[in-house]
Amino acid sequence: MKLGLAQIFVQWENKELNKLHVKKCVEEFSKAVSEYNETALLLFPEMSLTGFSMNTENTADLDKETVEYCEELSEEYGVAIGIGWVKKKEKLCENHYSIVTPTKGEVSDYIKIHPFSYSEENKFFKGGNKISICELDNLKIGTAICYDLRFPEIFQVMSKDADLIIVPANWPKKRRTHWNTLLAARAIENQCFLAGINCCGLIGGIEYSGDSALYSPMGDSVEYIDVLEDADLNNKIFIYNISNSVSEIRKSFPVKQDRREDLYIELIKENKECL
């Protein structure tokens, strides 16, 4: 499968303009991978059409307009797409990430489990309570969003099934060391591929450094086979070849068989009782 990470400069709270930029990225990615005649998946950052905004009155979808738009693009250009969007609710909204395919439409819809309280995301968004895993070209794909990366427990749950876990994000430049380190750590801990998809540039007054990357189940940074650059928009699409080697790696170095999850649960219970 060909995997594309769209590291884009998101125009702040401008859905219509960002839709055009997403379409251009999908079109260019589709052209670049067409020669391979393989399944292709292009992933965009968290809140792909707005940036990491708490202004939900302007950014939230009343229904699923963003998903429907990407379903149309997916069918037109023959590639699967991962897109971040906000769902309107009566009180607190939801931070979603969906994967759509040319033939099946939406195959994954994940709600960010951990709102980023440091920036008061929790005052505008409620956290989800379910994981989401879909299958594409013999790869089972799990989704986490940005701040979720700091919470390893959900990755252990996902990696029971997932071969690839994607982390779309709006991760600030000032914490880029955390981003790079945690992506590699989650790959190593879970013995699966980890893809981090970040935005870049000055967006909503915050500087983002990009640092989008794919890590192998051994924690190594995977080399991309091609990169598409748009200097005018400051966008890059990194293209990777990814095949499912997860089961072989886990068999050769069977770390996960030594996990003692029943004990971990008991220790958590005991610790709560001590408090």
PDB file of C-alpha atoms in Angstrom:
ATOM      1  CA  MET A   1       0.000   0.000   0.000  1.00  0.00           C
ATOM      2  CA  LYS A   2       1.111   3.554  -0.656  1.00  0.00           C
ATOM      3  CA  LEU A   3       0.708   5.839   2.358  1.00  0.00           C
ATOM      4  CA  GLY A   4       0.744   9.625   2.048  1.00  0.00           C
ATOM      5  CA  LEU A   5       1.202  12.041   4.953  1.00  0.00           C
ATOM      6  CA  ALA A   6      -0.096  15.497   3.998  1.00  0.00           C
ATOM      7  CA  GLN A   7       1.863  18.018   6.058  1.00  0.00           C
ATOM      8  CA  ILE A   8      -0.102  21.143   5.239  1.00  0.00           C
ATOM      9  CA  PHE A   9      -0.321  24.776   6.239  1.00  0.00           C
ATOM     10  CA  VAL A  10      -3.939  25.069   7.387  1.00  0.00           C
ATOM     11  CA  GLN A  11      -5.613  28.402   6.709  1.00  0.00           C
ATOM     12  CA  TRP A  12      -7.016  29.437  10.090  1.00  0.00           C
ATOM     13  CA  GLU A  13     -10.773  28.714  10.371  1.00  0.00           C
ATOM     14  CA  ASN A  14     -11.211  28.931   6.594  1.00  0.00           C
ATOM     15  CA  LYS A  15     -13.066  25.774   5.590  1.00  0.00           C
ATOM     16  CA  GLU A  16     -13.774  26.694   2.002  1.00  0.00           C
ATOM     17  CA  LEU A  17     -10.186  27.629   1.175  1.00  0.00           C
ATOM     18  CA  ASN A  18      -8.822  24.572   2.951  1.00  0.00           C
ATOM     19  CA  LYS A  19     -11.217  22.341   1.013  1.00  0.00           C
ATOM     20  CA  LEU A  20      -9.565  23.562  -2.179  1.00  0.00           C
ATOM     21  CA  HIS A  21      -6.122  22.841  -0.747  1.00  0.00           C
ATOM     22  CA  VAL A  22      -7.210  19.347   0.326  1.00  0.00           C
ATOM     23  CA  LYS A  23      -8.563  18.691  -3.152  1.00  0.00           C
ATOM     24  CA  LYS A  24      -5.287  19.807  -4.713  1.00  0.00           C
ATOM     25  CA  CYS A  25      -3.337  17.502  -2.405  1.00  0.00           C
ATOM     26  CA  VAL A  26      -5.604  14.552  -3.222  1.00  0.00           C
ATOM     27  CA  GLU A  27      -5.272  15.237  -6.948  1.00  0.00           C
ATOM     28  CA  GLU A  28      -1.468  15.437  -6.812  1.00  0.00           C
ATOM     29  CA  PHE A  29      -1.193  12.363  -4.598  1.00  0.00           C
ATOM     30  CA  SER A  30      -3.479  10.383  -6.897  1.00  0.00           C
ATOM     31  CA  LYS A  31      -1.303  11.256  -9.898  1.00  0.00           C
ATOM     32  CA  ALA A  32       1.885  10.324  -8.047  1.00  0.00           C
ATOM     33  CA  VAL A  33       0.698   6.878  -6.941  1.00  0.00           C
ATOM     34  CA  SER A  34      -1.274   5.921 -10.049  1.00  0.00           C
ATOM     35  CA  GLU A  35       1.753   4.215 -11.644  1.00  0.00           C
ATOM     36  CA  TYR A  36       1.957   1.723  -8.773  1.00  0.00           C
ATOM     37  CA  ASN A  37      -1.566   0.331  -9.216  1.00  0.00           C
ATOM     38  CA  GLU A  38      -1.864  -0.205  -5.448  1.00  0.00           C
ATOM     39  CA  THR A  39      -4.250   0.815  -2.695  1.00  0.00           C
ATOM     40  CA  ALA A  40      -3.376   4.347  -1.564  1.00  0.00           C
ATOM     41  CA  LEU A  41      -4.248   6.284   1.599  1.00  0.00           C
ATOM     42  CA  LEU A  42      -3.669  10.018   2.081  1.00  0.00           C
ATOM     43  CA  LEU A  43      -3.832  11.353   5.653  1.00  0.00           C
ATOM     44  CA  PHE A  44      -4.370  14.968   6.742  1.00  0.00           C
ATOM     45  CA  PRO A  45      -3.740  16.555  10.187  1.00  0.00           C
ATOM     46  CA  GLU A  46      -6.217  16.999  13.043  1.00  0.00           C
ATOM     47  CA  MET A  47      -9.034  19.515  12.360  1.00  0.00           C
ATOM     48  CA  SER A  48      -7.890  19.504   8.759  1.00  0.00           C
ATOM     49  CA  LEU A  49     -10.062  22.351   7.460  1.00  0.00           C
ATOM     50  CA  THR A  50      -9.857  24.798  10.370  1.00  0.00           C
ATOM     51  CA  GLY A  51      -6.735  24.428  12.478  1.00  0.00           C
ATOM     52  CA  PHE A  52      -6.907  23.692  16.216  1.00  0.00           C
ATOM     53  CA  SER A  53      -9.675  26.156  16.963  1.00  0.00           C
ATOM     54  CA  MET A  54     -12.058  26.325  19.934  1.00  0.00           C
ATOM     55  CA  ASN A  55     -14.404  28.565  17.931  1.00  0.00           C
ATOM     56  CA  THR A  56     -16.846  25.716  17.369  1.00  0.00           C
ATOM     57  CA  GLU A  57     -19.676  28.012  16.254  1.00  0.00           C
ATOM     58  CA  ASN A  58     -17.694  28.576  13.064  1.00  0.00           C
ATOM     59  CA  THR A  59     -15.761  25.325  12.730  1.00  0.00           C
ATOM     60  CA  ALA A  60     -18.227  22.543  13.602  1.00  0.00           C
ATOM     61  CA  ASP A  61     -20.104  20.499  10.990  1.00  0.00           C
ATOM     62  CA  LEU A  62     -23.859  20.415  11.516  1.00  0.00           C
ATOM     63  CA  ASP A  63     -23.971  16.983   9.907  1.00  0.00           C
ATOM     64  CA  LYS A  64     -20.932  15.411   8.237  1.00  0.00           C
ATOM     65  CA  GLU A  65     -20.194  17.890   5.472  1.00  0.00           C
ATOM     66  CA  THR A  66     -16.424  17.399   5.676  1.00  0.00           C
ATOM     67  CA  VAL A  67     -16.700  13.610   5.484  1.00  0.00           C
ATOM     68  CA  GLU A  68     -19.128  13.795   2.582  1.00  0.00           C
ATOM     69  CA  TYR A  69     -16.812  16.160   0.721  1.00  0.00           C
ATOM     70  CA  CYS A  70     -13.916  13.740   1.154  1.00  0.00           C
ATOM     71  CA  GLU A  71     -16.056  10.791   0.117  1.00  0.00           C
ATOM     72  CA  GLU A  72     -16.655  12.580  -3.177  1.00  0.00           C
ATOM     73  CA  LEU A  73     -12.931  13.286  -3.590  1.00  0.00           C
ATOM     74  CA  SER A  74     -12.068   9.693  -2.704  1.00  0.00           C
ATOM     75  CA  GLU A  75     -14.417   8.316  -5.317  1.00  0.00           C
ATOM     76  CA  GLU A  76     -13.282  10.812  -7.950  1.00  0.00           C
ATOM     77  CA  TYR A  77      -9.545  10.290  -7.494  1.00  0.00           C
ATOM     78  CA  GLY A  78      -9.508   6.641  -6.427  1.00  0.00           C
ATOM     79  CA  VAL A  79      -7.606   7.037  -3.148  1.00  0.00           C
ATOM     80  CA  ALA A  80      -8.607   6.612   0.491  1.00  0.00           C
ATOM     81  CA  ILE A  81      -8.508   9.765   2.635  1.00  0.00           C
ATOM     82  CA  GLY A  82      -8.122  10.458   6.356  1.00  0.00           C
ATOM     83  CA  ILE A  83      -9.639  13.764   7.449  1.00  0.00           C
ATOM     84  CA  GLY A  84     -10.103  15.623  10.757  1.00  0.00           C
ATOM     85  CA  TRP A  85     -13.332  17.469  11.524  1.00  0.00           C
ATOM     86  CA  VAL A  86     -15.522  18.807  14.338  1.00  0.00           C
ATOM     87  CA  LYS A  87     -19.014  17.504  15.064  1.00  0.00           C
ATOM     88  CA  LYS A  88     -21.620  19.944  16.336  1.00  0.00           C
ATOM     89  CA  LYS A  89     -23.367  19.018  19.576  1.00  0.00           C
ATOM     90  CA  GLU A  90     -25.843  20.859  21.809  1.00  0.00           C
ATOM     91  CA  LYS A  91     -23.268  21.386  24.539  1.00  0.00           C
ATOM     92  CA  LEU A  92     -19.700  20.125  24.036  1.00  0.00           C
ATOM     93  CA  CYS A  93     -18.611  19.275  20.503  1.00  0.00           C
ATOM     94  CA  GLU A  94     -16.549  16.261  19.381  1.00  0.00           C
ATOM     95  CA  ASN A  95     -13.118  16.171  17.736  1.00  0.00           C
ATOM     96  CA  HIS A  96     -13.394  13.518  14.993  1.00  0.00           C
ATOM     97  CA  TYR A  97     -11.102  11.825  12.503  1.00  0.00           C
ATOM     98  CA  SER A  98     -12.565   9.753   9.675  1.00  0.00           C
ATOM     99  CA  ILE A  99     -11.148   7.484   6.991  1.00  0.00           C
ATOM    100  CA  VAL A 100     -13.081   7.159   3.735  1.00  0.00           C
ATOM    101  CA  THR A 101     -12.476   4.876   0.752  1.00  0.00           C
ATOM    102  CA  PRO A 102     -13.508   5.083  -2.921  1.00  0.00           C
ATOM    103  CA  THR A 103     -15.869   2.084  -2.739  1.00  0.00           C
ATOM    104  CA  LYS A 104     -17.097   1.892   0.861  1.00  0.00           C
ATOM    105  CA  GLY A 105     -17.273   5.520   1.963  1.00  0.00           C
ATOM    106  CA  GLU A 106     -16.539   6.088   5.645  1.00  0.00           C
ATOM    107  CA  VAL A 107     -14.880   3.032   7.203  1.00  0.00           C
ATOM    108  CA  SER A 108     -13.555   4.611  10.414  1.00  0.00           C
ATOM    109  CA  ASP A 109     -14.839   7.398  12.664  1.00  0.00           C
ATOM    110  CA  TYR A 110     -12.816   8.097  15.805  1.00  0.00           C
ATOM    111  CA  ILE A 111     -13.531  10.677  18.511  1.00  0.00           C
ATOM    112  CA  LYS A 112     -10.492  12.060  20.349  1.00  0.00           C
ATOM    113  CA  ILE A 113     -10.463  10.404  23.768  1.00  0.00           C
ATOM    114  CA  HIS A 114      -8.300  12.977  25.576  1.00  0.00           C
ATOM    115  CA  PRO A 115      -9.219  16.661  25.050  1.00  0.00           C
ATOM    116  CA  PHE A 116      -6.182  18.896  25.619  1.00  0.00           C
ATOM    117  CA  SER A 117      -7.133  20.617  28.891  1.00  0.00           C
ATOM    118  CA  TYR A 118      -3.902  22.660  28.921  1.00  0.00           C
ATOM    119  CA  SER A 119      -5.372  24.715  26.063  1.00  0.00           C
ATOM    120  CA  GLU A 120      -8.936  24.393  27.455  1.00  0.00           C
ATOM    121  CA  GLU A 121     -10.085  22.035  24.694  1.00  0.00           C
ATOM    122  CA  ASN A 122     -12.072  20.210  27.393  1.00  0.00           C
ATOM    123  CA  LYS A 123     -14.260  23.306  27.828  1.00  0.00           C
ATOM    124  CA  PHE A 124     -15.465  23.008  24.230  1.00  0.00           C
ATOM    125  CA  PHE A 125     -15.061  19.303  23.433  1.00  0.00           C
ATOM    126  CA  LYS A 126     -16.019  16.111  25.212  1.00  0.00           C
ATOM    127  CA  GLY A 127     -13.767  13.073  24.971  1.00  0.00           C
ATOM    128  CA  GLY A 128     -14.727   9.897  23.166  1.00  0.00           C
ATOM    129  CA  ASN A 129     -14.804   6.491  24.810  1.00  0.00           C
ATOM    130  CA  LYS A 130     -14.191   4.045  21.972  1.00  0.00           C
ATOM    131  CA  ILE A 131     -11.324   3.031  19.741  1.00  0.00           C
ATOM    132  CA  SER A 132     -11.758   2.686  15.990  1.00  0.00           C
ATOM    133  CA  ILE A 133      -9.985   0.171  13.773  1.00  0.00           C
ATOM    134  CA  CYS A 134     -10.569  -0.376  10.066  1.00  0.00           C
ATOM    135  CA  GLU A 135      -8.914  -2.616   7.491  1.00  0.00           C
ATOM    136  CA  LEU A 136      -7.382  -1.429   4.250  1.00  0.00           C
ATOM    137  CA  ASP A 137      -5.282  -3.602   1.951  1.00  0.00           C
ATOM    138  CA  ASN A 138      -4.586  -6.218   4.664  1.00  0.00           C
ATOM    139  CA  LEU A 139      -3.525  -3.515   7.114  1.00  0.00           C
ATOM    140  CA  LYS A 140      -5.613  -2.967  10.223  1.00  0.00           C
ATOM    141  CA  ILE A 141      -5.483   0.732  11.030  1.00  0.00           C
ATOM    142  CA  GLY A 142      -6.177   2.351  14.400  1.00  0.00           C
ATOM    143  CA  THR A 143      -6.584   6.076  15.008  1.00  0.00           C
ATOM    144  CA  ALA A 144      -5.494   8.377  17.830  1.00  0.00           C
ATOM    145  CA  ILE A 145      -5.509  12.186  17.731  1.00  0.00           C
ATOM    146  CA  CYS A 146      -2.694  14.516  18.851  1.00  0.00           C
ATOM    147  CA  TYR A 147      -2.764  14.705  22.696  1.00  0.00           C
ATOM    148  CA  ASP A 148      -3.824  11.023  22.792  1.00  0.00           C
ATOM    149  CA  LEU A 149      -0.183  10.264  21.970  1.00  0.00           C
ATOM    150  CA  ARG A 150       0.750  10.970  25.598  1.00  0.00           C
ATOM    151  CA  PHE A 151      -1.485   8.159  26.899  1.00  0.00           C
ATOM    152  CA  PRO A 152       0.049   4.762  26.068  1.00  0.00           C
ATOM    153  CA  GLU A 153      -2.812   2.640  27.403  1.00  0.00           C
ATOM    154  CA  ILE A 154      -5.108   3.189  24.411  1.00  0.00           C
ATOM    155  CA  PHE A 155      -2.279   2.274  22.046  1.00  0.00           C
ATOM    156  CA  GLN A 156      -1.852  -1.066  23.810  1.00  0.00           C
ATOM    157  CA  VAL A 157      -5.557  -1.713  23.344  1.00  0.00           C
ATOM    158  CA  MET A 158      -5.472  -0.766  19.661  1.00  0.00           C
ATOM    159  CA  SER A 159      -2.331  -2.739  18.886  1.00  0.00           C
ATOM    160  CA  LYS A 160      -4.018  -5.982  19.877  1.00  0.00           C
ATOM    161  CA  ASP A 161      -5.484  -5.728  16.377  1.00  0.00           C
ATOM    162  CA  ALA A 162      -3.869  -2.754  14.629  1.00  0.00           C
ATOM    163  CA  ASP A 163      -0.800  -3.079  12.398  1.00  0.00           C
ATOM    164  CA  LEU A 164      -0.663   0.687  11.819  1.00  0.00           C
ATOM    165  CA  ILE A 165      -1.756   3.432  14.215  1.00  0.00           C
ATOM    166  CA  ILE A 166      -2.154   6.927  12.804  1.00  0.00           C
ATOM    167  CA  VAL A 167      -1.839  10.116  14.862  1.00  0.00           C
ATOM    168  CA  PRO A 168      -3.163  13.215  13.064  1.00  0.00           C
ATOM    169  CA  ALA A 169      -2.196  16.287  15.069  1.00  0.00           C
ATOM    170  CA  ASN A 170      -1.766  20.007  15.553  1.00  0.00           C
ATOM    171  CA  TRP A 171       1.442  19.621  17.591  1.00  0.00           C
ATOM    172  CA  PRO A 172       3.312  22.878  18.379  1.00  0.00           C
ATOM    173  CA  LYS A 173       6.941  23.371  17.407  1.00  0.00           C
ATOM    174  CA  LYS A 174       7.974  24.136  20.995  1.00  0.00           C
ATOM    175  CA  ARG A 175       7.146  20.530  21.966  1.00  0.00           C
ATOM    176  CA  ARG A 176       8.521  18.854  18.840  1.00  0.00           C
ATOM    177  CA  THR A 177      10.998  16.748  20.868  1.00  0.00           C
ATOM    178  CA  HIS A 178       8.049  15.188  22.706  1.00  0.00           C
ATOM    179  CA  TRP A 179       6.300  14.490  19.390  1.00  0.00           C
ATOM    180  CA  ASN A 180       9.239  12.735  17.782  1.00  0.00           C
ATOM    181  CA  THR A 181      10.119  10.785  20.923  1.00  0.00           C
ATOM    182  CA  LEU A 182       6.589   9.647  21.705  1.00  0.00           C
ATOM    183  CA  LEU A 183       5.884   8.502  18.146  1.00  0.00           C
ATOM    184  CA  ALA A 184       8.972   6.295  18.222  1.00  0.00           C
ATOM    185  CA  ALA A 185       8.152   5.073  21.734  1.00  0.00           C
ATOM    186  CA  ARG A 186       4.581   4.093  20.827  1.00  0.00           C
ATOM    187  CA  ALA A 187       5.895   2.185  17.793  1.00  0.00           C
ATOM    188  CA  ILE A 188       8.428   0.294  19.923  1.00  0.00           C
ATOM    189  CA  GLU A 189       6.025  -0.435  22.787  1.00  0.00           C
ATOM    190  CA  ASN A 190       3.288  -1.727  20.516  1.00  0.00           C
ATOM    191  CA  GLN A 191       5.447  -3.315  17.801  1.00  0.00           C
ATOM    192  CA  CYS A 192       3.418  -1.712  15.040  1.00  0.00           C
ATOM    193  CA  PHE A 193       3.779   1.073  12.498  1.00  0.00           C
ATOM    194  CA  LEU A 194       3.120   4.603  13.822  1.00  0.00           C
ATOM    195  CA  ALA A 195       2.316   7.473  11.455  1.00  0.00           C
ATOM    196  CA  GLY A 196       2.326  11.046  12.766  1.00  0.00           C
ATOM    197  CA  ILE A 197       0.647  13.653  10.548  1.00  0.00           C
ATOM    198  CA  ASN A 198       1.218  17.225  11.676  1.00  0.00           C
ATOM    199  CA  CYS A 199       0.519  20.660  10.234  1.00  0.00           C
ATOM    200  CA  CYS A 200       3.188  23.316   9.654  1.00  0.00           C
ATOM    201  CA  GLY A 201       3.636  27.065   9.742  1.00  0.00           C
ATOM    202  CA  LEU A 202       2.125  29.848  11.866  1.00  0.00           C
ATOM    203  CA  ILE A 203      -1.538  28.885  12.383  1.00  0.00           C
ATOM    204  CA  GLY A 204      -3.828  30.705  14.789  1.00  0.00           C
ATOM    205  CA  GLY A 205      -0.847  32.367  16.437  1.00  0.00           C
ATOM    206  CA  ILE A 206       1.005  29.077  17.120  1.00  0.00           C
ATOM    207  CA  GLU A 207       4.069  27.805  15.250  1.00  0.00           C
ATOM    208  CA  TYR A 208       3.941  24.224  13.987  1.00  0.00           C
ATOM    209  CA  SER A 209       7.063  22.458  12.739  1.00  0.00           C
ATOM    210  CA  GLY A 210       5.515  19.578  10.831  1.00  0.00           C
ATOM    211  CA  ASP A 211       7.830  16.659  11.644  1.00  0.00           C
ATOM    212  CA  SER A 212       5.388  14.241  10.026  1.00  0.00           C
ATOM    213  CA  ALA A 213       6.883  10.764   9.943  1.00  0.00           C
ATOM    214  CA  LEU A 214       6.317   7.032   9.740  1.00  0.00           C
ATOM    215  CA  TYR A 215       7.990   4.771  12.307  1.00  0.00           C
ATOM    216  CA  SER A 216       8.511   1.039  11.946  1.00  0.00           C
ATOM    217  CA  PRO A 217       7.527  -1.556  14.600  1.00  0.00           C
ATOM    218  CA  MET A 218      11.168  -1.419  15.727  1.00  0.00           C
ATOM    219  CA  GLY A 219      10.987   2.340  16.253  1.00  0.00           C
ATOM    220  CA  ASP A 220      13.068   3.309  13.216  1.00  0.00           C
ATOM    221  CA  SER A 221      12.096   6.246  11.034  1.00  0.00           C
ATOM    222  CA  VAL A 222      10.940   4.859   7.680  1.00  0.00           C
ATOM    223  CA  GLU A 223      12.372   6.560   4.582  1.00  0.00           C
ATOM    224  CA  TYR A 224       9.779   8.028   2.249  1.00  0.00           C
ATOM    225  CA  ILE A 225       9.931   7.002  -1.412  1.00  0.00           C
ATOM    226  CA  ASP A 226       8.786  10.379  -2.721  1.00  0.00           C
ATOM    227  CA  VAL A 227       7.787  13.832  -1.540  1.00  0.00           C
ATOM    228  CA  LEU A 228       5.423  16.225  -3.286  1.00  0.00           C
ATOM    229  CA  GLU A 229       6.092  19.888  -2.507  1.00  0.00           C
ATOM    230  CA  ASP A 230       3.986  22.990  -3.029  1.00  0.00           C
ATOM    231  CA  ALA A 231       6.180  25.959  -2.191  1.00  0.00           C
ATOM    232  CA  ASP A 232       3.341  28.459  -2.657  1.00  0.00           C
ATOM    233  CA  LEU A 233       1.183  26.816   0.018  1.00  0.00           C
ATOM    234  CA  ASN A 234       4.051  25.452   2.145  1.00  0.00           C
ATOM    235  CA  ASN A 235       2.592  21.947   1.808  1.00  0.00           C
ATOM    236  CA  LYS A 236       4.437  18.640   1.582  1.00  0.00           C
ATOM    237  CA  ILE A 237       3.122  15.140   0.996  1.00  0.00           C
ATOM    238  CA  PHE A 238       5.474  12.377   2.094  1.00  0.00           C
ATOM    239  CA  ILE A 239       4.804   9.079   0.311  1.00  0.00           C
ATOM    240  CA  TYR A 240       5.749   5.734   1.830  1.00  0.00           C
ATOM    241  CA  ASN A 241       5.587   2.138   0.766  1.00  0.00           C
ATOM    242  CA  ILE A 242       4.115   0.139   3.628  1.00  0.00           C
ATOM    243  CA  SER A 243       3.608  -3.629   3.742  1.00  0.00           C
ATOM    244  CA  ASN A 244       2.394  -5.705   6.668  1.00  0.00           C
ATOM    245  CA  SER A 245       5.458  -7.106   8.423  1.00  0.00           C
ATOM    246  CA  VAL A 246       4.046  -6.667  11.931  1.00  0.00           C
ATOM    247  CA  SER A 247       3.236 -10.304  12.684  1.00  0.00           C
ATOM    248  CA  GLU A 248       6.703 -11.438  11.593  1.00  0.00           C
ATOM    249  CA  ILE A 249       8.392  -8.838  13.787  1.00  0.00           C
ATOM    250  CA  ARG A 250       6.253  -9.781  16.775  1.00  0.00           C
ATOM    251  CA  LYS A 251       7.076 -13.458  16.272  1.00  0.00           C
ATOM    252  CA  SER A 252      10.796 -12.773  16.027  1.00  0.00           C
ATOM    253  CA  PHE A 253      10.802 -10.628  19.197  1.00  0.00           C
ATOM    254  CA  PRO A 254       7.683 -11.631  21.190  1.00  0.00           C
ATOM    255  CA  VAL A 255       7.492  -8.831  23.742  1.00  0.00           C
ATOM    256  CA  LYS A 256       3.707  -8.568  23.895  1.00  0.00           C
ATOM    257  CA  GLN A 257       3.292 -12.131  25.148  1.00  0.00           C
ATOM    258  CA  ASP A 258       4.955 -11.074  28.423  1.00  0.00           C
ATOM    259  CA  ARG A 259       2.462  -8.336  29.230  1.00  0.00           C
ATOM    260  CA  ARG A 260       0.572  -8.926  32.509  1.00  0.00           C
ATOM    261  CA  GLU A 261      -2.571  -6.901  31.971  1.00  0.00           C
ATOM    262  CA  ASP A 262      -4.573  -8.552  34.768  1.00  0.00           C
ATOM    263  CA  LEU A 263      -1.831  -7.554  37.201  1.00  0.00           C
ATOM    264  CA  TYR A 264      -1.724  -3.994  35.876  1.00  0.00           C
ATOM    265  CA  ILE A 265      -5.462  -3.652  36.532  1.00  0.00           C
ATOM    266  CA  GLU A 266      -5.082  -4.980  40.071  1.00  0.00           C
ATOM    267  CA  LEU A 267      -2.199  -2.621  40.780  1.00  0.00           C
ATOM    268  CA  ILE A 268      -4.293   0.319  39.626  1.00  0.00           C
ATOM    269  CA  LYS A 269      -7.122  -0.770  41.921  1.00  0.00           C
ATOM    270  CA  GLU A 270      -4.768  -1.190  44.861  1.00  0.00           C
ATOM    271  CA  ASN A 271      -3.209   2.201  44.273  1.00  0.00           C
ATOM    272  CA  LYS A 272      -6.644   3.853  44.289  1.00  0.00           C
ATOM    273  CA  GLU A 273      -7.480   2.135  47.556  1.00  0.00           C
ATOM    274  CA  CYS A 274      -4.226   3.411  49.092  1.00  0.00           C
ATOM    275  CA  LEU A 275      -5.146   6.953  48.144  1.00  0.00           C
TER     276      LEU A 275
END
